[in-house]
Amino acid sequence: MTHSARRIGRSLALVLPVVLVLSGTLAVSAVPWAGQDGTQMLTASTASSAMDASATATTTSAGTARGAKAASRAPQDVLRDRLLAELQEKDPGTALTHLQREVENRPSLAKHCMSIARSLGAAAVRHYGPTRAQSFSRPVCDTSFALGVMHAS
């Protein structure tokens, strides 16, 4: 009897953690973190063509001096400025979604994601106030947006 109980206990000790990890992983992967409804798809080619179009419009409308200045700026600074402008025009949720897509499309921006998200959080507090800004928070870039909201409040 004791031998059977030990054998069952050992089997459960090996199988139960595996089952828990797999079920947790499946539960997390099923949650729509970005809040996308699936009806709108943005491919890498449309995102890059939209960025090219906005860069061309900036260069032609602002003149060559400003275009040269923008070309010498780092990509993360250009992205930060574009997302801050988008936050003012639309809402922080849209800016966070576009930040997440840019980081997915251009992995070189991943190391700057947290600082950009903190900047967005601070700007959201200035524009919407702390309570409303916090309502836009979601787990993008290790919840750095919420950290930016907290520091600006």
Coordinates of N, CA, C and O in Angstrom, one line a residue:
M1 N 0.8 -1.2 0.0 CA 0.0 0.0 0.0 C 0.9 1.3 0.0 O 0.6 2.2 -0.8
T2 N 1.9 1.3 0.8 CA 2.7 2.5 0.9 C 3.5 2.6 -0.4 O 3.7 3.8 -0.8
H3 N 3.9 1.5 -0.9 CA 4.7 1.6 -2.2 C 3.8 2.2 -3.3 O 4.3 3.0 -4.1
S4 N 2.6 1.8 -3.4 CA 1.7 2.3 -4.4 C 1.4 3.8 -4.2 O 1.4 4.6 -5.2
A5 N 1.3 4.2 -3.0 CA 1.0 5.7 -2.7 C 2.3 6.5 -3.1 O 2.1 7.6 -3.6
R6 N 3.4 6.0 -2.8 CA 4.7 6.7 -3.2 C 4.8 6.8 -4.7 O 5.2 7.8 -5.2
R7 N 4.5 5.7 -5.4 CA 4.6 5.7 -6.8 C 3.6 6.7 -7.4 O 3.9 7.5 -8.3
I8 N 2.4 6.8 -6.9 CA 1.4 7.8 -7.4 C 1.9 9.2 -7.1 O 1.8 10.1 -7.9
G9 N 2.4 9.4 -5.9 CA 2.9 10.7 -5.5 C 4.0 11.2 -6.4 O 4.1 12.3 -6.8
R10 N 4.9 10.3 -6.7 CA 6.1 10.6 -7.6 C 5.6 11.0 -9.0 O 6.1 11.9 -9.6
S11 N 4.6 10.2 -9.5 CA 4.1 10.5 -10.8 C 3.4 11.8 -10.9 O 3.6 12.6 -11.8
L12 N 2.6 12.1 -9.8 CA 2.0 13.5 -9.8 C 3.0 14.6 -9.6 O 2.8 15.6 -10.2
A13 N 4.0 14.3 -8.9 CA 5.1 15.4 -8.7 C 5.8 15.7 -10.0 O 6.2 16.8 -10.3
L14 N 5.8 14.7 -10.9 CA 6.5 15.0 -12.2 C 5.5 15.5 -13.2 O 5.8 16.4 -14.0
V15 N 4.3 15.1 -13.2 CA 3.3 15.5 -14.2 C 2.6 16.8 -13.9 O 2.4 17.6 -14.8
L16 N 2.3 17.0 -12.7 CA 1.5 18.2 -12.3 C 2.2 19.5 -12.7 O 1.6 20.4 -13.3
P17 N 3.5 19.7 -12.4 CA 4.1 21.0 -12.8 C 4.1 21.2 -14.4 O 3.9 22.3 -14.8
V18 N 4.2 20.1 -15.1 CA 4.2 20.3 -16.6 C 2.8 20.7 -17.0 O 2.7 21.6 -17.9
V19 N 1.8 20.1 -16.4 CA 0.4 20.5 -16.8 C 0.1 21.9 -16.4 O -0.5 22.7 -17.2
L20 N 0.6 22.3 -15.3 CA 0.3 23.7 -14.8 C 1.1 24.7 -15.7 O 0.5 25.8 -16.1
V21 N 2.3 24.4 -16.1 CA 3.0 25.4 -17.0 C 2.4 25.4 -18.3 O 2.2 26.5 -18.9
L22 N 2.0 24.3 -18.9 CA 1.4 24.3 -20.2 C 0.0 25.0 -20.2 O -0.3 25.8 -21.1
S23 N -0.8 24.8 -19.2 CA -2.1 25.5 -19.1 C -1.9 27.0 -18.9 O -2.7 27.8 -19.5
G24 N -0.9 27.4 -18.1 CA -0.7 28.8 -17.9 C -0.2 29.5 -19.2 O -0.6 30.6 -19.5
T25 N 0.7 28.8 -19.9 CA 1.1 29.3 -21.2 C 0.0 29.5 -22.2 O -0.1 30.5 -22.9
L26 N -0.8 28.5 -22.3 CA -2.0 28.6 -23.2 C -2.9 29.7 -22.8 O -3.5 30.4 -23.6
A27 N -3.2 29.9 -21.5 CA -4.1 30.9 -21.0 C -3.5 32.3 -21.4 O -4.3 33.2 -21.8
V28 N -2.2 32.5 -21.2 CA -1.6 33.8 -21.5 C -1.6 34.1 -22.9 O -1.9 35.2 -23.4
S29 N -1.3 33.1 -23.7 CA -1.3 33.3 -25.2 C -2.7 33.5 -25.8 O -2.8 34.1 -26.9
A30 N -3.7 33.1 -25.1 CA -5.1 33.3 -25.6 C -5.6 34.7 -25.3 O -6.6 35.1 -25.9
V31 N -5.0 35.5 -24.4 CA -5.5 36.8 -24.0 C -5.1 37.8 -25.1 O -3.9 37.9 -25.5
P32 N -6.0 38.6 -25.6 CA -5.6 39.7 -26.6 C -5.0 40.9 -25.9 O -5.6 41.9 -25.7
W33 N -3.7 40.8 -25.6 CA -3.0 41.9 -24.9 C -3.1 43.2 -25.6 O -3.2 44.2 -25.0
A34 N -3.0 43.2 -26.9 CA -2.9 44.5 -27.6 C -4.3 45.0 -27.9 O -4.5 46.1 -28.3
G35 N -5.4 44.3 -27.5 CA -6.7 44.8 -27.7 C -7.1 44.9 -29.2 O -8.0 45.6 -29.5
Q36 N -6.5 44.1 -30.0 CA -6.8 44.1 -31.5 C -8.0 43.2 -31.7 O -8.1 42.2 -31.2
D37 N -8.9 43.7 -32.6 CA -10.1 43.0 -32.9 C -9.9 42.0 -34.0 O -10.8 41.2 -34.3
G38 N -8.8 42.0 -34.7 CA -8.5 41.0 -35.7 C -9.1 41.4 -37.1 O -8.7 40.8 -38.1
T39 N -9.9 42.5 -37.1 CA -10.4 42.9 -38.4 C -9.5 43.7 -39.2 O -9.5 43.8 -40.4
Q40 N -8.6 44.4 -38.5 CA -7.6 45.3 -39.1 C -6.3 44.6 -39.1 O -5.8 44.3 -38.0
M41 N -5.7 44.4 -40.2 CA -4.4 43.7 -40.3 C -3.4 44.7 -40.8 O -3.7 45.4 -41.8
L42 N -2.3 44.9 -40.2 CA -1.2 45.7 -40.6 C 0.0 44.9 -40.9 O 0.5 44.2 -40.0
T43 N 0.4 44.9 -42.2 CA 1.6 44.1 -42.5 C 2.8 45.0 -42.4 O 2.7 46.2 -42.4
A44 N 4.0 44.4 -42.5 CA 5.2 45.1 -42.4 C 5.4 46.0 -43.6 O 5.9 47.1 -43.5
S45 N 4.9 45.6 -44.8 CA 5.0 46.4 -46.0 C 4.2 47.7 -45.9 O 4.6 48.7 -46.3
T46 N 3.0 47.6 -45.3 CA 2.1 48.8 -45.2 C 2.7 49.7 -44.2 O 2.6 50.9 -44.3
A47 N 3.2 49.2 -43.1 CA 3.8 50.0 -42.0 C 5.0 50.8 -42.6 O 5.2 52.0 -42.3
S48 N 5.9 50.1 -43.3 CA 7.1 50.8 -43.8 C 6.7 51.8 -44.9 O 7.3 52.8 -45.0
S49 N 5.7 51.5 -45.7 CA 5.3 52.4 -46.8 C 4.6 53.6 -46.2 O 4.8 54.8 -46.6
A50 N 3.9 53.5 -45.1 CA 3.3 54.6 -44.4 C 4.4 55.5 -43.8 O 4.3 56.7 -43.8
M51 N 5.4 54.8 -43.2 CA 6.5 55.6 -42.6 C 7.3 56.4 -43.7 O 7.7 57.5 -43.6
D52 N 7.5 55.7 -44.9 CA 8.2 56.4 -46.0 C 7.4 57.5 -46.5 O 7.9 58.6 -46.8
A53 N 6.1 57.4 -46.6 CA 5.2 58.5 -47.0 C 5.3 59.7 -46.1 O 5.3 60.8 -46.5
S54 N 5.2 59.4 -44.8 CA 5.3 60.5 -43.8 C 6.7 61.1 -43.8 O 6.8 62.3 -43.6
A55 N 7.7 60.4 -44.0 CA 9.1 60.9 -44.1 C 9.2 61.8 -45.3 O 9.8 62.9 -45.2
T56 N 8.6 61.4 -46.4 CA 8.7 62.2 -47.7 C 7.9 63.5 -47.5 O 8.4 64.5 -47.9
A57 N 6.7 63.4 -46.9 CA 5.9 64.6 -46.7 C 6.7 65.5 -45.7 O 6.6 66.8 -46.0
T58 N 7.3 65.0 -44.7 CA 8.1 65.9 -43.8 C 9.2 66.6 -44.5 O 9.4 67.8 -44.4
T59 N 9.9 65.9 -45.4 CA 11.1 66.4 -46.1 C 10.6 67.5 -47.1 O 11.2 68.6 -47.2
T60 N 9.6 67.2 -47.8 CA 9.1 68.1 -48.9 C 8.5 69.4 -48.3 O 8.6 70.5 -48.8
S61 N 7.7 69.2 -47.2 CA 7.0 70.4 -46.6 C 7.9 71.2 -45.8 O 7.7 72.4 -45.6
A62 N 8.9 70.6 -45.1 CA 9.7 71.4 -44.2 C 11.0 71.9 -44.8 O 11.7 72.7 -44.1
G63 N 11.3 71.5 -46.0 CA 12.5 72.0 -46.6 C 13.7 71.1 -46.4 O 13.6 70.1 -45.6
T64 N 14.7 71.3 -47.1 CA 15.9 70.4 -47.0 C 16.6 70.5 -45.7 O 17.2 69.5 -45.2
A65 N 16.7 71.7 -45.0 CA 17.4 71.8 -43.8 C 16.8 70.9 -42.7 O 17.5 70.2 -42.0
R66 N 15.4 71.0 -42.6 CA 14.8 70.1 -41.6 C 14.8 68.7 -42.0 O 15.0 67.8 -41.1
G67 N 14.7 68.4 -43.3 CA 14.8 67.0 -43.7 C 16.2 66.4 -43.4 O 16.3 65.3 -43.0
A68 N 17.3 67.2 -43.6 CA 18.6 66.7 -43.2 C 18.7 66.5 -41.7 O 19.4 65.6 -41.3
K69 N 18.1 67.4 -40.9 CA 18.1 67.3 -39.5 C 17.4 66.0 -39.1 O 17.9 65.3 -38.2
A70 N 16.3 65.7 -39.7 CA 15.5 64.5 -39.3 C 16.3 63.3 -39.7 O 16.2 62.2 -39.1
A71 N 17.0 63.3 -40.8 CA 17.7 62.2 -41.3 C 18.9 61.9 -40.4 O 19.3 60.7 -40.2
S72 N 19.4 62.9 -39.7 CA 20.6 62.7 -38.8 C 20.1 62.2 -37.4 O 20.9 61.8 -36.6
R73 N 18.8 62.3 -37.1 CA 18.3 61.9 -35.8 C 18.2 60.4 -35.8 O 18.1 59.7 -36.7
A74 N 18.3 59.9 -34.5 CA 18.2 58.4 -34.3 C 16.8 57.9 -34.6 O 15.9 58.7 -34.3
P75 N 16.7 56.7 -35.0 CA 15.3 56.2 -35.3 C 14.4 56.2 -34.1 O 13.2 56.4 -34.3
Q76 N 14.9 55.9 -32.9 CA 14.1 55.9 -31.8 C 13.6 57.3 -31.4 O 12.5 57.4 -30.9
D77 N 14.4 58.3 -31.7 CA 13.9 59.7 -31.4 C 12.8 60.1 -32.4 O 11.9 60.7 -32.0
V78 N 13.0 59.7 -33.7 CA 11.9 60.0 -34.7 C 10.7 59.3 -34.3 O 9.6 59.8 -34.3
L79 N 10.8 58.0 -33.9 CA 9.6 57.2 -33.5 C 8.9 57.8 -32.2 O 7.7 58.0 -32.2
R80 N 9.7 58.2 -31.2 CA 9.2 58.9 -30.0 C 8.4 60.1 -30.4 O 7.3 60.3 -29.9
D81 N 9.0 61.0 -31.2 CA 8.3 62.2 -31.6 C 7.0 61.9 -32.4 O 6.0 62.6 -32.1
R82 N 7.0 60.9 -33.3 CA 5.8 60.6 -34.0 C 4.7 60.1 -33.1 O 3.6 60.4 -33.2
L83 N 5.1 59.2 -32.1 CA 4.1 58.6 -31.2 C 3.6 59.7 -30.3 O 2.4 59.7 -29.9
L84 N 4.4 60.6 -29.8 CA 3.9 61.7 -29.0 C 2.9 62.6 -29.7 O 1.9 63.0 -29.1
A85 N 3.2 62.8 -31.0 CA 2.3 63.6 -31.8 C 1.0 62.8 -31.9 O -0.1 63.4 -31.9
E86 N 1.1 61.5 -32.1 CA -0.1 60.7 -32.3 C -0.9 60.6 -31.0 O -2.2 60.6 -31.0
L87 N -0.2 60.6 -29.9 CA -0.9 60.6 -28.6 C -1.7 61.9 -28.4 O -2.8 61.9 -27.9
Q88 N -1.2 63.0 -28.9 CA -1.9 64.3 -28.8 C -3.1 64.3 -29.7 O -4.2 64.8 -29.4
E89 N -3.0 63.8 -30.9 CA -4.0 63.8 -31.9 C -5.1 62.8 -31.6 O -6.3 63.1 -31.8
K90 N -4.7 61.6 -31.2 CA -5.7 60.5 -31.0 C -5.8 60.2 -29.6 O -6.5 60.8 -28.8
D91 N -5.2 59.1 -29.1 CA -5.2 58.7 -27.7 C -4.0 57.8 -27.4 O -3.4 57.3 -28.4
P92 N -3.6 57.6 -26.2 CA -2.4 56.8 -25.8 C -2.6 55.4 -26.2 O -1.5 54.7 -26.5
G93 N -3.8 54.8 -26.3 CA -3.9 53.4 -26.7 C -3.5 53.2 -28.1 O -2.8 52.2 -28.4
T94 N -3.8 54.1 -29.0 CA -3.3 54.0 -30.4 C -1.8 54.1 -30.5 O -1.2 53.4 -31.2
A95 N -1.3 55.1 -29.7 CA 0.2 55.2 -29.7 C 0.9 54.0 -29.2 O 1.9 53.6 -29.7
L96 N 0.4 53.4 -28.1 CA 1.0 52.2 -27.6 C 0.9 51.0 -28.6 O 1.8 50.2 -28.7
T97 N -0.2 50.9 -29.3 CA -0.4 49.9 -30.3 C 0.7 50.0 -31.4 O 1.3 49.1 -31.8
H98 N 0.8 51.3 -31.8 CA 1.8 51.5 -32.9 C 3.2 51.3 -32.4 O 4.1 50.8 -33.1
L99 N 3.5 51.6 -31.1 CA 4.8 51.3 -30.5 C 5.1 49.8 -30.5 O 6.2 49.4 -30.9
Q100 N 4.1 49.1 -30.1 CA 4.3 47.6 -30.1 C 4.5 47.1 -31.5 O 5.4 46.2 -31.7
R101 N 3.8 47.6 -32.5 CA 4.0 47.1 -33.9 C 5.3 47.5 -34.4 O 6.0 46.7 -35.1
E102 N 5.8 48.7 -34.1 CA 7.1 49.1 -34.6 C 8.2 48.3 -34.0 O 9.2 47.9 -34.6
V103 N 8.1 47.9 -32.7 CA 9.1 47.1 -32.0 C 9.1 45.7 -32.6 O 10.1 45.1 -32.8
E104 N 7.9 45.2 -32.9 CA 7.8 43.9 -33.6 C 8.4 43.9 -35.0 O 9.1 42.9 -35.4
N105 N 8.2 45.0 -35.7 CA 8.7 45.1 -37.1 C 10.1 45.4 -37.2 O 10.8 45.0 -38.1
R106 N 10.6 46.2 -36.2 CA 12.0 46.6 -36.2 C 12.6 46.3 -34.8 O 12.6 47.1 -33.9
P107 N 13.1 45.0 -34.6 CA 13.6 44.6 -33.3 C 14.8 45.5 -32.8 O 15.0 45.5 -31.6
S108 N 15.4 46.2 -33.6 CA 16.5 47.1 -33.1 C 15.9 48.2 -32.2 O 16.7 48.8 -31.4
L109 N 14.7 48.5 -32.3 CA 14.0 49.5 -31.4 C 13.7 48.9 -30.0 O 13.3 49.7 -29.1
A110 N 13.8 47.6 -29.8 CA 13.3 47.0 -28.6 C 14.1 47.5 -27.4 O 13.5 47.7 -26.3
K111 N 15.4 47.8 -27.5 CA 16.1 48.4 -26.3 C 15.7 49.8 -26.0 O 15.9 50.2 -24.9
H112 N 15.0 50.5 -26.8 CA 14.5 51.8 -26.5 C 13.0 51.8 -26.2 O 12.4 52.9 -25.9
C113 N 12.4 50.7 -26.3 CA 10.9 50.6 -26.1 C 10.5 51.1 -24.7 O 9.5 51.8 -24.6
M114 N 11.2 50.7 -23.7 CA 10.8 51.1 -22.3 C 10.9 52.7 -22.1 O 10.0 53.3 -21.5
S115 N 11.9 53.3 -22.6 CA 12.0 54.7 -22.5 C 11.0 55.5 -23.3 O 10.4 56.5 -22.9
I116 N 10.7 54.9 -24.5 CA 9.6 55.6 -25.3 C 8.2 55.4 -24.6 O 7.5 56.4 -24.5
A117 N 8.0 54.2 -24.0 CA 6.7 54.0 -23.4 C 6.6 54.9 -22.1 O 5.5 55.4 -21.8
R118 N 7.7 55.1 -21.4 CA 7.7 56.0 -20.2 C 7.4 57.4 -20.7 O 6.6 58.2 -20.0
S119 N 8.0 57.8 -21.8 CA 7.7 59.2 -22.3 C 6.2 59.3 -22.7 O 5.6 60.4 -22.4
L120 N 5.7 58.3 -23.3 CA 4.3 58.3 -23.6 C 3.4 58.4 -22.4 O 2.4 59.1 -22.4
G121 N 3.8 57.7 -21.3 CA 3.0 57.8 -20.1 C 3.1 59.2 -19.5 O 2.0 59.7 -19.0
A122 N 4.2 59.8 -19.5 CA 4.3 61.1 -18.9 C 3.5 62.1 -19.7 O 2.9 63.0 -19.2
A123 N 3.6 62.0 -21.1 CA 2.8 62.9 -21.9 C 1.3 62.7 -21.8 O 0.5 63.6 -21.8
A124 N 0.9 61.4 -21.5 CA -0.5 61.2 -21.3 C -1.0 61.8 -20.1 O -2.1 62.3 -20.0
V125 N -0.2 61.8 -19.0 CA -0.6 62.5 -17.8 C -0.8 64.0 -18.0 O -1.7 64.6 -17.5
R126 N 0.2 64.6 -18.8 CA 0.0 66.0 -19.0 C -1.2 66.3 -19.9 O -1.8 67.4 -19.7
H127 N -1.5 65.4 -20.8 CA -2.7 65.7 -21.7 C -4.0 65.3 -21.1 O -5.0 66.0 -21.3
Y128 N -4.1 64.1 -20.4 CA -5.3 63.6 -20.0 C -5.5 63.6 -18.4 O -6.6 63.3 -18.0
G129 N -4.5 63.8 -17.7 CA -4.6 63.7 -16.2 C -4.2 62.3 -15.8 O -4.3 61.4 -16.6
P130 N -3.8 62.1 -14.5 CA -3.3 60.8 -14.1 C -4.3 59.7 -14.2 O -4.0 58.6 -14.6
T131 N -5.5 59.9 -13.8 CA -6.5 58.8 -13.7 C -6.9 58.3 -15.1 O -6.9 57.1 -15.4
R132 N -7.1 59.3 -16.0 CA -7.5 58.9 -17.4 C -6.3 58.3 -18.1 O -6.4 57.3 -18.9
A133 N -5.1 58.8 -17.9 CA -3.9 58.3 -18.5 C -3.7 56.8 -18.1 O -3.3 56.0 -18.9
Q134 N -3.9 56.5 -16.8 CA -3.7 55.2 -16.3 C -4.7 54.2 -16.9 O -4.3 53.0 -17.1
S135 N -5.8 54.7 -17.3 CA -6.8 53.8 -17.9 C -6.4 53.2 -19.3 O -6.9 52.2 -19.8
F136 N -5.4 53.9 -19.9 CA -4.9 53.4 -21.2 C -3.8 52.4 -21.1 O -3.3 51.9 -22.0
S137 N -3.3 52.2 -19.8 CA -2.1 51.3 -19.6 C -2.4 49.9 -20.0 O -3.5 49.4 -19.8
R138 N -1.4 49.3 -20.6 CA -1.4 47.9 -20.9 C 0.0 47.3 -21.0 O 0.9 48.1 -21.0
P139 N 0.2 46.0 -21.0 CA 1.5 45.5 -20.9 C 2.3 45.6 -22.2 O 2.6 44.6 -22.8
V140 N 2.7 46.8 -22.5 CA 3.6 47.0 -23.7 C 4.9 47.4 -23.1 O 5.0 48.3 -22.2
C141 N 6.0 46.8 -23.5 CA 7.3 47.2 -23.1 C 7.5 47.1 -21.6 O 7.9 48.0 -20.9
D142 N 7.0 45.9 -21.0 CA 7.2 45.7 -19.6 C 6.5 46.7 -18.7 O 7.0 47.2 -17.7
T143 N 5.3 47.1 -19.1 CA 4.4 48.1 -18.4 C 5.1 49.4 -18.1 O 4.8 50.1 -17.1
S144 N 6.0 49.8 -19.0 CA 6.7 51.1 -18.8 C 5.8 52.3 -18.9 O 6.1 53.3 -18.4
F145 N 4.7 52.2 -19.7 CA 3.8 53.3 -19.8 C 3.2 53.6 -18.4 O 3.2 54.8 -18.0
A146 N 2.8 52.6 -17.7 CA 2.3 52.8 -16.3 C 3.3 53.4 -15.4 O 3.0 54.3 -14.6
L147 N 4.6 53.1 -15.6 CA 5.7 53.6 -14.8 C 5.8 55.1 -15.1 O 6.0 56.0 -14.2
G148 N 5.7 55.5 -16.4 CA 5.8 56.9 -16.8 C 4.6 57.7 -16.2 O 4.8 58.8 -15.8
V149 N 3.4 57.1 -16.2 CA 2.3 57.7 -15.6 C 2.5 58.0 -14.1 O 2.2 59.0 -13.6
M150 N 3.0 56.9 -13.5 CA 3.2 57.0 -12.0 C 4.3 58.2 -11.7 O 4.0 58.9 -10.8
H151 N 5.4 58.2 -12.5 CA 6.4 59.2 -12.2 C 5.9 60.6 -12.5 O 6.3 61.6 -11.9
A152 N 5.0 60.8 -13.5 CA 4.5 62.1 -13.9 C 3.4 62.6 -12.9 O 3.1 63.8 -12.9
S153 N 2.8 61.7 -12.2 CA 1.7 62.0 -11.3 C 2.1 62.7 -10.1 O 3.1 62.5 -9.6

